[in-house]
Coordinates of C-alpha atoms in Angstrom, one line a residue:
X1 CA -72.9 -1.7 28.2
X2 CA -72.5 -0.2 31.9
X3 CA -74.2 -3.2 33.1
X4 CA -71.8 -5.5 31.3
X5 CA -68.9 -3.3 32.8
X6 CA -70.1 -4.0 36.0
X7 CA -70.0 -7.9 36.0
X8 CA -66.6 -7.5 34.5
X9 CA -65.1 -5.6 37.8
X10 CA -67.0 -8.9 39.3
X11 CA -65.2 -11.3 37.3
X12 CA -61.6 -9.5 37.6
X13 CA -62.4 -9.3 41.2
X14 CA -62.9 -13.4 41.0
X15 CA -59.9 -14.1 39.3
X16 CA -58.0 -12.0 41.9
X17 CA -59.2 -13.5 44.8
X18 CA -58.9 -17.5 43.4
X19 CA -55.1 -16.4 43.4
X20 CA -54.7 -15.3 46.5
X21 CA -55.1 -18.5 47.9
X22 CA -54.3 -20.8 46.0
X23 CA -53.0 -23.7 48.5
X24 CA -56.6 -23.7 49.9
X25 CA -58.1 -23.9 46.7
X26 CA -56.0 -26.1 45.4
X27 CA -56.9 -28.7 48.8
X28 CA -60.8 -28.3 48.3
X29 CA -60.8 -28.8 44.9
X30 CA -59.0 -32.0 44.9
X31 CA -60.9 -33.2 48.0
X32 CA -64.3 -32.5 46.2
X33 CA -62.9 -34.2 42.8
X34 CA -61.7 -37.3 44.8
X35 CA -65.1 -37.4 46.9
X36 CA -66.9 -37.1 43.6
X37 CA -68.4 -33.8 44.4
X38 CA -69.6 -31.9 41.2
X39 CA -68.2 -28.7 41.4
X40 CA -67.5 -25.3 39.0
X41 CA -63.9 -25.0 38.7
X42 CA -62.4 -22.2 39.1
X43 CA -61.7 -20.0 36.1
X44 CA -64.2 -22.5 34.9
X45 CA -66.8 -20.5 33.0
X46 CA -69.5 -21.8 35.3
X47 CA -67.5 -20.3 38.0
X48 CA -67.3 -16.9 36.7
X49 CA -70.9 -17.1 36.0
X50 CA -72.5 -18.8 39.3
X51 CA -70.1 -16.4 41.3
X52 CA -71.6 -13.2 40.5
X53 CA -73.6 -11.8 43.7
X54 CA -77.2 -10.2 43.4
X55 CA -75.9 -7.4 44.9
X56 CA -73.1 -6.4 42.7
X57 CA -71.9 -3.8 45.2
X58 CA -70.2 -6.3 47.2
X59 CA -68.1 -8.7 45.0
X60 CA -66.4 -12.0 46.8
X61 CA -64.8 -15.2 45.5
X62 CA -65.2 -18.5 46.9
X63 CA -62.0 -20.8 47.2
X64 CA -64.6 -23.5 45.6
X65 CA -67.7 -24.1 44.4
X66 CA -69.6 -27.3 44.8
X67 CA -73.1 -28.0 42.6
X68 CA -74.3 -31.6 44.8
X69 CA -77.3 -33.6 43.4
X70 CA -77.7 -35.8 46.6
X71 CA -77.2 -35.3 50.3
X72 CA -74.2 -37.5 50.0
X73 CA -72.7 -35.3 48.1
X74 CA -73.4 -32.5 50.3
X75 CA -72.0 -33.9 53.4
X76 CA -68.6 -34.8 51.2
X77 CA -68.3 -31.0 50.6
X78 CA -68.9 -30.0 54.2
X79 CA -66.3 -32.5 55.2
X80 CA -64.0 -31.2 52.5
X81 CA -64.1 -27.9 53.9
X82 CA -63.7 -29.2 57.4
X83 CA -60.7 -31.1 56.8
X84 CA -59.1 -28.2 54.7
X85 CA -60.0 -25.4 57.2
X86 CA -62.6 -22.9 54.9
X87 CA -65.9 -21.8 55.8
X88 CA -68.9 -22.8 54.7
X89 CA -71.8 -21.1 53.1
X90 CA -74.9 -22.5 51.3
X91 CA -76.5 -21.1 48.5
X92 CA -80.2 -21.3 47.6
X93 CA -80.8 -18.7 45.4
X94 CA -78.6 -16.1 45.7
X95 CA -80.4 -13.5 46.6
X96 CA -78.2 -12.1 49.6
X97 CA -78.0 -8.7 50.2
X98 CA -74.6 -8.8 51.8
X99 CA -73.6 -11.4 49.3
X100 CA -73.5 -13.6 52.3
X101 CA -74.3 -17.0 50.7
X102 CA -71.1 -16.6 48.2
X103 CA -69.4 -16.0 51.8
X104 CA -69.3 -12.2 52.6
X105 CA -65.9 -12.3 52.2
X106 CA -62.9 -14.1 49.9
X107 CA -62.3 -17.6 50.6
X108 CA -65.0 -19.5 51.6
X109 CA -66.6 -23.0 49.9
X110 CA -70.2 -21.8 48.4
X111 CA -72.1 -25.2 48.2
X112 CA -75.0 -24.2 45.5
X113 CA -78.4 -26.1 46.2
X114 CA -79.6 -25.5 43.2
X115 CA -80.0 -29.0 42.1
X116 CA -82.1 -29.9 44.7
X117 CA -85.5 -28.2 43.3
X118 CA -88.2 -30.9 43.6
X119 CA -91.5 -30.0 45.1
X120 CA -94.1 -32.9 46.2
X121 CA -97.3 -32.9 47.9
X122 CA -98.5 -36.1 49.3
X123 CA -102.0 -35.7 49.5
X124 CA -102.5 -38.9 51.9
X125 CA -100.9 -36.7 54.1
X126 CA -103.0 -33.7 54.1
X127 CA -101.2 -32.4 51.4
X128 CA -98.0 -32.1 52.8
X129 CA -95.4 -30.4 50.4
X130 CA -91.3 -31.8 50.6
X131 CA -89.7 -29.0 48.9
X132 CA -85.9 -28.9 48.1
X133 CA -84.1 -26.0 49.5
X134 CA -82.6 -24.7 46.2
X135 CA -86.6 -24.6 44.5
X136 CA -87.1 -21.1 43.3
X137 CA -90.4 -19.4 44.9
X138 CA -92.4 -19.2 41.3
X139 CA -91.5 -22.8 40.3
X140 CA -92.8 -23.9 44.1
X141 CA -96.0 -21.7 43.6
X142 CA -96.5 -23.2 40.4
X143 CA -96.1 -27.1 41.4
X144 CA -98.3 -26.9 44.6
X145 CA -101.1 -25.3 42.5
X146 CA -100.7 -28.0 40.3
X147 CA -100.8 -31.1 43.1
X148 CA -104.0 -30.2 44.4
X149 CA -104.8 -26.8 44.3
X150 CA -102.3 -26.1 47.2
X151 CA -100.1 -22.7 48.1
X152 CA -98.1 -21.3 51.2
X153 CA -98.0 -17.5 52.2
X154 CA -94.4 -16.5 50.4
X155 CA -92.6 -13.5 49.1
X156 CA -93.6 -12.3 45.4
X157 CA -90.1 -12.3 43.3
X158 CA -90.7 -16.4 41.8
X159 CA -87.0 -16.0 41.1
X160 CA -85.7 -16.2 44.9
X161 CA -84.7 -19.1 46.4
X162 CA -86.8 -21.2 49.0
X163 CA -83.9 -21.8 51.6
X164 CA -82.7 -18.2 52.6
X165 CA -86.5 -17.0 52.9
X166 CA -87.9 -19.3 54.6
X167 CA -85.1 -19.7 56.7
X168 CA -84.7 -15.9 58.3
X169 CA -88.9 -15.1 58.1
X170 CA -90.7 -15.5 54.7
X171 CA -92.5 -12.2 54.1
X172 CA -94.7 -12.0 51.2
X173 CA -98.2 -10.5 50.2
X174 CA -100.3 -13.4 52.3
X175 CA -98.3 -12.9 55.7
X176 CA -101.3 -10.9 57.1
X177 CA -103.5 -13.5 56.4
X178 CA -101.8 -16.6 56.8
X179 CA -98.4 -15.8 58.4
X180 CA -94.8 -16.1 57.7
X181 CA -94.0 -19.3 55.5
X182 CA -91.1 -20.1 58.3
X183 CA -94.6 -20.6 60.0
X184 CA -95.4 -23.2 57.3
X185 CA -92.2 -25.4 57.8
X186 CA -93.0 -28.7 59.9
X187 CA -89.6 -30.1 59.5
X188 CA -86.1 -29.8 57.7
X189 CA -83.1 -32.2 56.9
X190 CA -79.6 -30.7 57.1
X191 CA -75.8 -31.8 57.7
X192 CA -74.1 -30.2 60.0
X193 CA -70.8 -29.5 60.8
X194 CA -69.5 -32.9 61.7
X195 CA -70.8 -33.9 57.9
X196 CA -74.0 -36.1 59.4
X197 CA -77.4 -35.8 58.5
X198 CA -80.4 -35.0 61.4
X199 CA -83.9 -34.2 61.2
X200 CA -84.9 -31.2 62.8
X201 CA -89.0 -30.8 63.3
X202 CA -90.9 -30.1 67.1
X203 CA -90.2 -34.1 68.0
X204 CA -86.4 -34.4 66.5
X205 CA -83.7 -31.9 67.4
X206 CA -86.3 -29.6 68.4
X207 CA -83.8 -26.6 69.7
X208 CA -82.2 -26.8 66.1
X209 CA -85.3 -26.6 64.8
X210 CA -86.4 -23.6 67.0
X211 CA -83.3 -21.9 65.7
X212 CA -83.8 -22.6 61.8
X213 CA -86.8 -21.0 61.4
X214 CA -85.2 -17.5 62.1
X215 CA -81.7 -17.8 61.9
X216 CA -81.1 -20.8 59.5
X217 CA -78.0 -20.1 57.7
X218 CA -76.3 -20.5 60.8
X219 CA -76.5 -24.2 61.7
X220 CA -75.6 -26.4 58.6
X221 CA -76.8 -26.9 54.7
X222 CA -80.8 -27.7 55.1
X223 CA -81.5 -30.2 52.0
X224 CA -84.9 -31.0 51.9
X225 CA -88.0 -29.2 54.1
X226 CA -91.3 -30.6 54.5
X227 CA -94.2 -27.6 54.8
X228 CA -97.9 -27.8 55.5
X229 CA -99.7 -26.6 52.5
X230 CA -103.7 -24.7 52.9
X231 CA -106.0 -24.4 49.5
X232 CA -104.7 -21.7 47.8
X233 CA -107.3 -18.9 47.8
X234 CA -109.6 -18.4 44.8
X235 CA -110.3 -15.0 45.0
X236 CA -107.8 -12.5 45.5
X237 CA -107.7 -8.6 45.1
X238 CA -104.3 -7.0 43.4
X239 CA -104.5 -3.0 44.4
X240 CA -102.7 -0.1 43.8
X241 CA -103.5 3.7 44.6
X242 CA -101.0 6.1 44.0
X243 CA -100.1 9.6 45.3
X244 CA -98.0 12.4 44.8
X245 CA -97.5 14.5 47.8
X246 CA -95.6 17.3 49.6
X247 CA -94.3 16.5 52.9
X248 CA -97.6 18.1 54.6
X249 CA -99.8 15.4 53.0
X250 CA -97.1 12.9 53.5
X251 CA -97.2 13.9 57.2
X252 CA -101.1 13.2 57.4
X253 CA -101.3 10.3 55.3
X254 CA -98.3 8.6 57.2
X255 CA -101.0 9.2 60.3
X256 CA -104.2 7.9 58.4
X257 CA -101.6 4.8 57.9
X258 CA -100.5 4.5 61.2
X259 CA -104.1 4.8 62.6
X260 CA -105.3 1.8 60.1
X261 CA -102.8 -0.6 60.5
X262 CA -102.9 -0.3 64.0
X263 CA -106.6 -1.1 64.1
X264 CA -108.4 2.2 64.8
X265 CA -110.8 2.3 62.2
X266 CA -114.0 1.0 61.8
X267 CA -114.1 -1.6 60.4
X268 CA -110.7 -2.8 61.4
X269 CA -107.7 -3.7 59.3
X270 CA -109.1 -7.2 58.4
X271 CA -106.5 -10.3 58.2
X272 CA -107.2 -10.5 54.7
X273 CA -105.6 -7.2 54.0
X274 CA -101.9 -7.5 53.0
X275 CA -100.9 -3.8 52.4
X276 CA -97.6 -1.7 51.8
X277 CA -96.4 1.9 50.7
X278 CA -93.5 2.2 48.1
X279 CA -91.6 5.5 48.2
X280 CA -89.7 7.0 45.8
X281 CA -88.8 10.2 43.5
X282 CA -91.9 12.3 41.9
X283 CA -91.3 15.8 40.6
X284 CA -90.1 18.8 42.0
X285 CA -90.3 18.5 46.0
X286 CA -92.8 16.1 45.6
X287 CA -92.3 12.3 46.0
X288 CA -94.4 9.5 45.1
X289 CA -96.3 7.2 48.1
X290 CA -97.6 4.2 45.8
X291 CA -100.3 1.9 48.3
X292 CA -100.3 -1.7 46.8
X293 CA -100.7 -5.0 47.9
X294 CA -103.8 -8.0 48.4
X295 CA -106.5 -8.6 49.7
X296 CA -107.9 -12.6 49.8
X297 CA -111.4 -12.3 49.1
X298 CA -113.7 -10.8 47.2
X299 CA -113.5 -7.1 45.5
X300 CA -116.5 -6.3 47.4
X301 CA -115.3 -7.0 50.7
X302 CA -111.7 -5.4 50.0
X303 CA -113.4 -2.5 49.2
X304 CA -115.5 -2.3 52.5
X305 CA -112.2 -3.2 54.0
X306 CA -110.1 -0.7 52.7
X307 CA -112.7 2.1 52.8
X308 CA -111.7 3.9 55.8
X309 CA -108.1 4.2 54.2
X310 CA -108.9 5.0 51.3
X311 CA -111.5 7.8 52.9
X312 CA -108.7 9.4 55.0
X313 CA -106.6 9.3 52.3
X314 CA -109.1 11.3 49.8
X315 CA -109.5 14.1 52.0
X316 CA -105.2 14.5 51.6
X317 CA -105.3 14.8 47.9
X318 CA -102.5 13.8 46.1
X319 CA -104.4 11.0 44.1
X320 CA -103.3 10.3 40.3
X321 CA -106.6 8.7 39.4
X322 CA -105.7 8.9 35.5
X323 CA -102.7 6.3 36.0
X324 CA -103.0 3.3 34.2
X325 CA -104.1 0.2 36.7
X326 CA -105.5 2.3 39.5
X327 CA -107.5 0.5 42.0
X328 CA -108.5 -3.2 42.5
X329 CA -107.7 -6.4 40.1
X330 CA -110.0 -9.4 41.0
X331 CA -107.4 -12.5 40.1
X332 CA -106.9 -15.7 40.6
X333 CA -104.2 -17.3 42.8
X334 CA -101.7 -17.8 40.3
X335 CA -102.4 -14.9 38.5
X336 CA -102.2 -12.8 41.6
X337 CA -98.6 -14.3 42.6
X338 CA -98.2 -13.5 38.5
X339 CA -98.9 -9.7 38.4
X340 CA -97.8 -9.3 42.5
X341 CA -94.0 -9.4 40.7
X342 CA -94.5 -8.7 37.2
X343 CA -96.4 -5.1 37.6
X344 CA -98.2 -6.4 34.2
X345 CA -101.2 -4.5 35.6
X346 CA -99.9 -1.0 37.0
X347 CA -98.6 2.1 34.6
X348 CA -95.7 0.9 32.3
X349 CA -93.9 -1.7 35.4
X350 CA -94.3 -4.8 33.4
X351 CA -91.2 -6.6 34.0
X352 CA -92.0 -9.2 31.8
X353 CA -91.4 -11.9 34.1
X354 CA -93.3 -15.6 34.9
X355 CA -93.4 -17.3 37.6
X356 CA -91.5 -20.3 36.0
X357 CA -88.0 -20.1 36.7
X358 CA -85.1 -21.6 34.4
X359 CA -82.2 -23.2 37.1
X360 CA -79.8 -21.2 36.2
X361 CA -81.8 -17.9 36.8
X362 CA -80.0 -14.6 37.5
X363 CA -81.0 -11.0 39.0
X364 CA -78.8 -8.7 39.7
X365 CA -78.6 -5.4 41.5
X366 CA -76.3 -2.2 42.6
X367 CA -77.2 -1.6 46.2
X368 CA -76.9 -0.5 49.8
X369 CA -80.0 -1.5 51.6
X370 CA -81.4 -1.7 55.4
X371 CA -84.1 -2.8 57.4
X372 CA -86.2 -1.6 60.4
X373 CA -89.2 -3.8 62.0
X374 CA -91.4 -1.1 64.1
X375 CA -94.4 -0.8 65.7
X376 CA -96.4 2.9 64.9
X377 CA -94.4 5.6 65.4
X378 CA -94.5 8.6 67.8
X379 CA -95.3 11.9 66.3
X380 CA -91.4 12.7 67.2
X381 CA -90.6 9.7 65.2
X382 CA -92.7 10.1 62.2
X383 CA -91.5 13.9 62.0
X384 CA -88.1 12.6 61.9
X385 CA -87.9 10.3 58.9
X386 CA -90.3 12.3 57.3
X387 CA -88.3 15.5 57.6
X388 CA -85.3 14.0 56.6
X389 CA -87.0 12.3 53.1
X390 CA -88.2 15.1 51.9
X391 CA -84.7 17.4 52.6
X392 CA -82.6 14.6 50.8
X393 CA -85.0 12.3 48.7
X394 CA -85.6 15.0 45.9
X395 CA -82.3 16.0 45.3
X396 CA -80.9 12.0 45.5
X397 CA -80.6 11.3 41.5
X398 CA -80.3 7.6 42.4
X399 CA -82.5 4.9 42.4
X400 CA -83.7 5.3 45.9
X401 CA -86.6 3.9 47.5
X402 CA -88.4 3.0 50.4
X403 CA -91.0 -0.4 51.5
X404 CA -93.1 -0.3 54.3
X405 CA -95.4 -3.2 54.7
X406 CA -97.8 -3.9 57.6
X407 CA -96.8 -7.6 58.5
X408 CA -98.1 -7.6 62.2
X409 CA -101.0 -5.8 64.0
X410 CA -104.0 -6.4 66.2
X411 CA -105.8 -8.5 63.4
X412 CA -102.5 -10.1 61.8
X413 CA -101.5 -14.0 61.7
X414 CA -97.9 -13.3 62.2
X415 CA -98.4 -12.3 66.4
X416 CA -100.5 -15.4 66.7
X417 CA -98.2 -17.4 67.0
X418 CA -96.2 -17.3 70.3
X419 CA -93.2 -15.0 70.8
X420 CA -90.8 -17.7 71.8
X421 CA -92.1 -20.6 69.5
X422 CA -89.0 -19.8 66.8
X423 CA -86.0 -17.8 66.7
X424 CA -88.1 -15.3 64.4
X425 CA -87.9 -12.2 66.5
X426 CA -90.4 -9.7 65.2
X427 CA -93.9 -10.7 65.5
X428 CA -94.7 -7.8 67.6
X429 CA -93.7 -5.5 65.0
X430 CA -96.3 -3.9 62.8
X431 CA -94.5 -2.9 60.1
X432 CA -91.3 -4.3 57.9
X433 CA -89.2 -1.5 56.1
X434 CA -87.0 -2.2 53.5
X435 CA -84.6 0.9 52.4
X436 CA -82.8 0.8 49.7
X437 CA -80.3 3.2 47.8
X438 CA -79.3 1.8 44.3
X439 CA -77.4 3.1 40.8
X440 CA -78.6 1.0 37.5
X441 CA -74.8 0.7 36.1
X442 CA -71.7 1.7 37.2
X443 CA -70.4 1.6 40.6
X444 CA -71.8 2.6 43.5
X445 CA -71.0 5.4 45.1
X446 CA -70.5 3.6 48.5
X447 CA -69.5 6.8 51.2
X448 CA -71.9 9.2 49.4
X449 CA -74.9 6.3 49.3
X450 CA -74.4 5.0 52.7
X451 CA -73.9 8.6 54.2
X452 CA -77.2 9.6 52.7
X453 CA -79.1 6.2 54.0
X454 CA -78.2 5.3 57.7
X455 CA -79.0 8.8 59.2
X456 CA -82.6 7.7 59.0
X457 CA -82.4 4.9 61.0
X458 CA -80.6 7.4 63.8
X459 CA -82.9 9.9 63.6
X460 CA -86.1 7.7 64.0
X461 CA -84.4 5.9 66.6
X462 CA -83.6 9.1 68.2
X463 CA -86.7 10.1 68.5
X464 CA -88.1 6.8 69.7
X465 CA -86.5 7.1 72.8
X466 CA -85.6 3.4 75.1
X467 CA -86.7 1.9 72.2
X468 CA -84.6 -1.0 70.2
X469 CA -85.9 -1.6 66.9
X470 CA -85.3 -5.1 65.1
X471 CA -84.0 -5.6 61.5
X472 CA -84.6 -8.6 58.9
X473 CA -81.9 -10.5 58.4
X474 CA -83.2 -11.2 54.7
X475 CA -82.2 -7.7 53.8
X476 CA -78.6 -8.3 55.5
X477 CA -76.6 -4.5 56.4
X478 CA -72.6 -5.3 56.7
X479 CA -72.4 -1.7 58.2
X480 CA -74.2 -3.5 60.9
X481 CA -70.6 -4.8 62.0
X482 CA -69.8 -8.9 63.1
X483 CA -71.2 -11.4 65.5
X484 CA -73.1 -9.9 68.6
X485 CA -73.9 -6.4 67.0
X486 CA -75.1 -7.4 64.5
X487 CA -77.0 -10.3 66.1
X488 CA -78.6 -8.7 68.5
X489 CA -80.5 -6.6 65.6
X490 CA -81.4 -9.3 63.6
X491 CA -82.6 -11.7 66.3
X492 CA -83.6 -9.3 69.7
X493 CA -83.0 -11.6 72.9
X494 CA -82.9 -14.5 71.0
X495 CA -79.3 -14.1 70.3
X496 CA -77.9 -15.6 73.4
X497 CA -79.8 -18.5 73.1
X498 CA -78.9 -19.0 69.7
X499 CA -75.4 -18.4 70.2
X500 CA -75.1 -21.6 72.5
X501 CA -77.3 -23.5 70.0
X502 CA -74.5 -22.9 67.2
X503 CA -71.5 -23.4 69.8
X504 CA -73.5 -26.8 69.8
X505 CA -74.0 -28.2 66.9
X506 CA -71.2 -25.7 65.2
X507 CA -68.5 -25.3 67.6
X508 CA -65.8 -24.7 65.3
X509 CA -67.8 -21.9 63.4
X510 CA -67.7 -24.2 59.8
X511 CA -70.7 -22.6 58.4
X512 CA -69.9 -18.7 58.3
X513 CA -70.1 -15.1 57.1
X514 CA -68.8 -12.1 58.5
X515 CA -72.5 -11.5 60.7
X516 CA -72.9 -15.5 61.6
X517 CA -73.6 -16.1 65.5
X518 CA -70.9 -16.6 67.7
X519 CA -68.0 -14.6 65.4

C-alpha cells in the first residue's frame, strides 16, 4: 500500500506538470504524430506508467514521450524537439539516479530506446557483438552466451539498461579482470543535434567517440553499439564473508582492506579478484561489513588468492560463520551473473529475479545517493568516515548503506588502459563508493536524509588534504549543482575538453539535464 501511495504522488505530479505547458506539448506531440513517431501520449496510460523514475524521490514529467523502432524515427523526434525548442534526453533503461533520462526537470522530450534491444554476434568477425542501446544487461548476457559462448565485463542488475552504463563507465563484478565494458565498445551510431546520423569508433569521429565512452549522454541518442566480445569464463567463484563489528574492528579491517587492495600482500591482489564491502545496520553499535564479489578461476586458486585477506581478517573477529551461504560458490558463467544479482545463494537475499528481462521491466527506489572514486586512504581519512558511521549509522532507522568496490589497483585491467584514451576519468582510483540513504515507502525525508549523508564526503575530504576526489556519474548527485561543478567531479580535467566537444556537435545544448556539459 505505501508503495502504491508513492507512484501515485508520481502520477499526480505528471499530470501537473503536462499542464503546465501545454503549448509545447501540444507542438511536440503533433510534430511526432505527423513525422510518424510512435509516442505515449500524455495522460495516455503508457505515459503514466513509462514516466515513473527509478528513483521515486525525484519525480519529473516530460512534455512528450517518443517509443522509435528505427533510427528514422529517432532522428524525426530529435528534429521535433529542435524545431519546438525542448530538450532532449534518451532513455535506455531508466535507471538514473537523478532521474536524468526522464529530463531532471519538467518539460523535456524523453525518447525511450527500449525498442531497440537486438543483440548479434558475427562470429566471422571475431565474435563481434552489435547491441541496441535500449538491450537490458541480463537479456545481453544471455544472447552472447548463446552466440558462441561470448560475454563482456558488465554490471550485475540484468534489469539496467545497456546505454547509460556503458556510456558513463560500466562497473560490474569482471572490471578487475577484464576492465570497464566502455572498454569493450569499438564503435557507436548516434544522431545528433542537427537530426543526422554519424559513426563514432577510433577511425570515424574519433573525438566524439573519445567523449562517449565517459560522458555519453551528452552528445546525441546512440542507437546501435558494436562491442568486442572474449569467451566468457568457465569457472568462476561467487564469495561472501560476513562480519559484524565495532568500530575498533572496523578500524583494522578497513586497514587489512586497504593494505590488500593496494597490493601489499603476498600473494598480491590477483586480476581475477573482483571484490567489495557492503555496509549496513547490525545490532546495537555494531554494523554489518559483508565482503562479496568473484573471482574467475578456480575455487582453489581464489582461495590462495584471497588467503591473506581472509587471514588478516580472522585475527579481527567479527565472523558470522553460521550464516547461510558463507564462503565460496564454484559457478558457471551464467549462473554467476544469476546469483551475482539475485543473492539466491547468501542468508534469506533471494530476490527472485532472472537474468531475462520482459521490455517493459520496472525497478523502483526511494533514494538520496553519492559517489566517491579514491585511492587508499590516509589514517586521517579512514578515522574520519569511520568515526562518523559508527556516531550516526546505528541510530539511522533507514535503509542506509554503503558499496565499496576495488575497481583499480596495481594488478587491475581498468589502469591499463591509458589515462587520456576516453573521457572516463577514474582509472587511477582504487576504489568506487556508492552511498546511499533510502526509505521502503513513503516519502523521503529529503533535509533530514541529505543532512545525514554529504557530511561524509566533507569529512574524508577534509582529511585528505590537496586532494580532489572523482565521482561516477552512473550514480548522478543533483546536490552536486549544474554544468561546471558538477562536471568537474564527474569527469576531473576532462571537462574542458569535453565542454568544447559538446559546443561542437551540440551547440545549442538540445540534448540536456540540469548536470549536462556546457549548462
Amino acid at each position: 500500500m505505501a508503495m502504491f501511495k508513492s507512484l501515485l504522488v508520481a502520477l499526480t505530479l505528471s499530470a501537473h506538470a503536462v499542464q503546465a505547458a501545454p503549448q509545447k506539448y501540444t507542438d511536440v506531440v503533433n510534430c511526432l504524430t505527423s513525422s510518424n513517431v510512435p509516442q505515449d501520449y500524455p495522460g495516455s496510460s503508457d505515459f503514466t506508467q513509462d514516466t515513473i523514475p527509478f528513483n521515486l524521490r525525484l519525480n519529473f514529467t516530460p512534455v512528450a514521450y517518443a517509443v522509435p523502432k528505427t533510427v528514422p524515427q529517432v532522428q524525426a523526434a530529435v528534429v521535433c524537439a529542435s524545431k519546438v525548442g525542448v530538450k532532449v534526453n534518451p532513455r535506455s533503461g531508466g535507471h538514473s539516479y537523478a532521474s536524468h533520462s526522464i529530463g531532471g526537470e519538467d518539460g523535456h522530450l524523453v525518447i525511450d530506446m527500449k525498442y531497440f534491444r537486438d543483440t548479434k554476434v558475427d562470429p566471422s568477425r571475431n565474435y563481434l557483438a552489435t547491441i541496441g542501446t535500449g538491450a537490458r544487461l541480463g537479456n545481453v548476457a544471455l544472447a552472447l552466451f548463446n552466440q558462441g559462448g561470448r560475454a563482456m565485463a558488465h554490471g550485475i542488475c540484468p534489469g539496467v539498461g545497456i546505454g547509460g552504463h556503458v556510456l558513463h563507465g560500466g562497473q560490474g563484478y569482471g572490471s578487475h579482470t577484464y576492465g570497464l565494458l566502455l572498454d569493450f565498445l569499438v564503435e557507436a551510431e548516434l544522431v545528433i543535434a542537427n537530426g543526422s546520423v554519424i559513426t563514432a569508433s577510433d577511425k570515424q569521429n574519433s573525438e566524439v567517440f573519445w567523449a562517449l565512452r565517459g560522458a555519453g549522454y551528452n552528445f546525441g541518442v546512440v542507437t546501435n553499439m558494436k562491442f568486442r566480445t572474449i569467451p566468457a569464463p568457465a569457472q568462476n567463484v561467487l564469495f561472501y564473508y560476513p562480519y559484524s563489528w565495532n568500530k575498533t574492528q572496523a578500524r583494522a579491517g578497513w586497514d587489512a582492506w586497504q593494505t590488500y587492495c593496494g597490493g601489499y600482500t603476498t600473494p598480491q591482489i590477483p586480476a581475477e579478484m573482483n571484490i567489495r564491502w557492503v555496509l549496513g545496520k547490525d545490532s546495537g553499535d555494531n554494523l554489518s561489513f559483508l565482503l562479496e564479489g568473484a573471482y574467475h578461476g578456480s575455487n582453489e586458486a581464489f582461495l590462495a588468492a584471497i588467503a591473506p585477506l581472509l587471514n588478516a581478517l580472522s585475527a579481527i573477529g567479527g565472523y558470522q560463520a553460521s550464516t547461510r551461504g558463507v564462503g565460496p560458490h564454484q559457478l558457471g558463467w551464467l549462473d554467476a551473473l544469476l546469483y551475482a544479482n539475485s543473492n539466491g545463494l547468501f542468508k534469506d537475499w533471494d530476490n527472485g529475479q532472472t537474468l531475462d528481462t520482459p521490455l517493459n521491466y520496472t525497478a523502483h527506489a526511494i533514494m538520496f545517493a553519492k559517489s566517491l572514486m579514491t585511492d587508499n586512504l590516509t589514517p586521517a581519512g579512514t578515522d574520519a568516515w569511520i568515526n562518523r558511521l559508527y556516531a550516526t549509522g546505528p541510530s539511522n532507522s533507514r535503509n542506509w548503506y554503503f558499496i565499496i568496490a576495488a575497481q583499480g589497483g596495481p594488478t587491475s585491467v581498468v589502469p591499463k588502459v591509458p589515462a587520456g584514451a576516453t573521457s572516463y576519468a577514474h582509472r587511477d582510483s582504487i576504489y568506487e563508493w556508492q552511498i546511499v540513504d533510502a526509505v521502503a515507502d513513503g516519502i523521503y525525508p529529503n533535509e533530514e536524509g541529505i543532512a545525514w549523508l554529504n557530511p561524509f564526503i566533507t569529512d574524508i575530504e577534509n582529511a585528505e588534504k590537496d586532494v580532489t576526489f572523482g565521482m561516477y556519474y552512473n550514480y548522478a548527485d543533483p546536490t552536486l549543482g549544474g554544468g561546471k561543478a558538477a562536471g568537474e567531479r564527474y569527469w576531473l580535467g576532462n571537462y574542458e575538453r569535453l565542454a568544447k566537444i559538446k559546443k561542437n556537435i551540440d551547440p545549442g545544448l538540445l540534448f540536456a539535464n540540469p548536470q549536462t556539459i556546457g549548462t
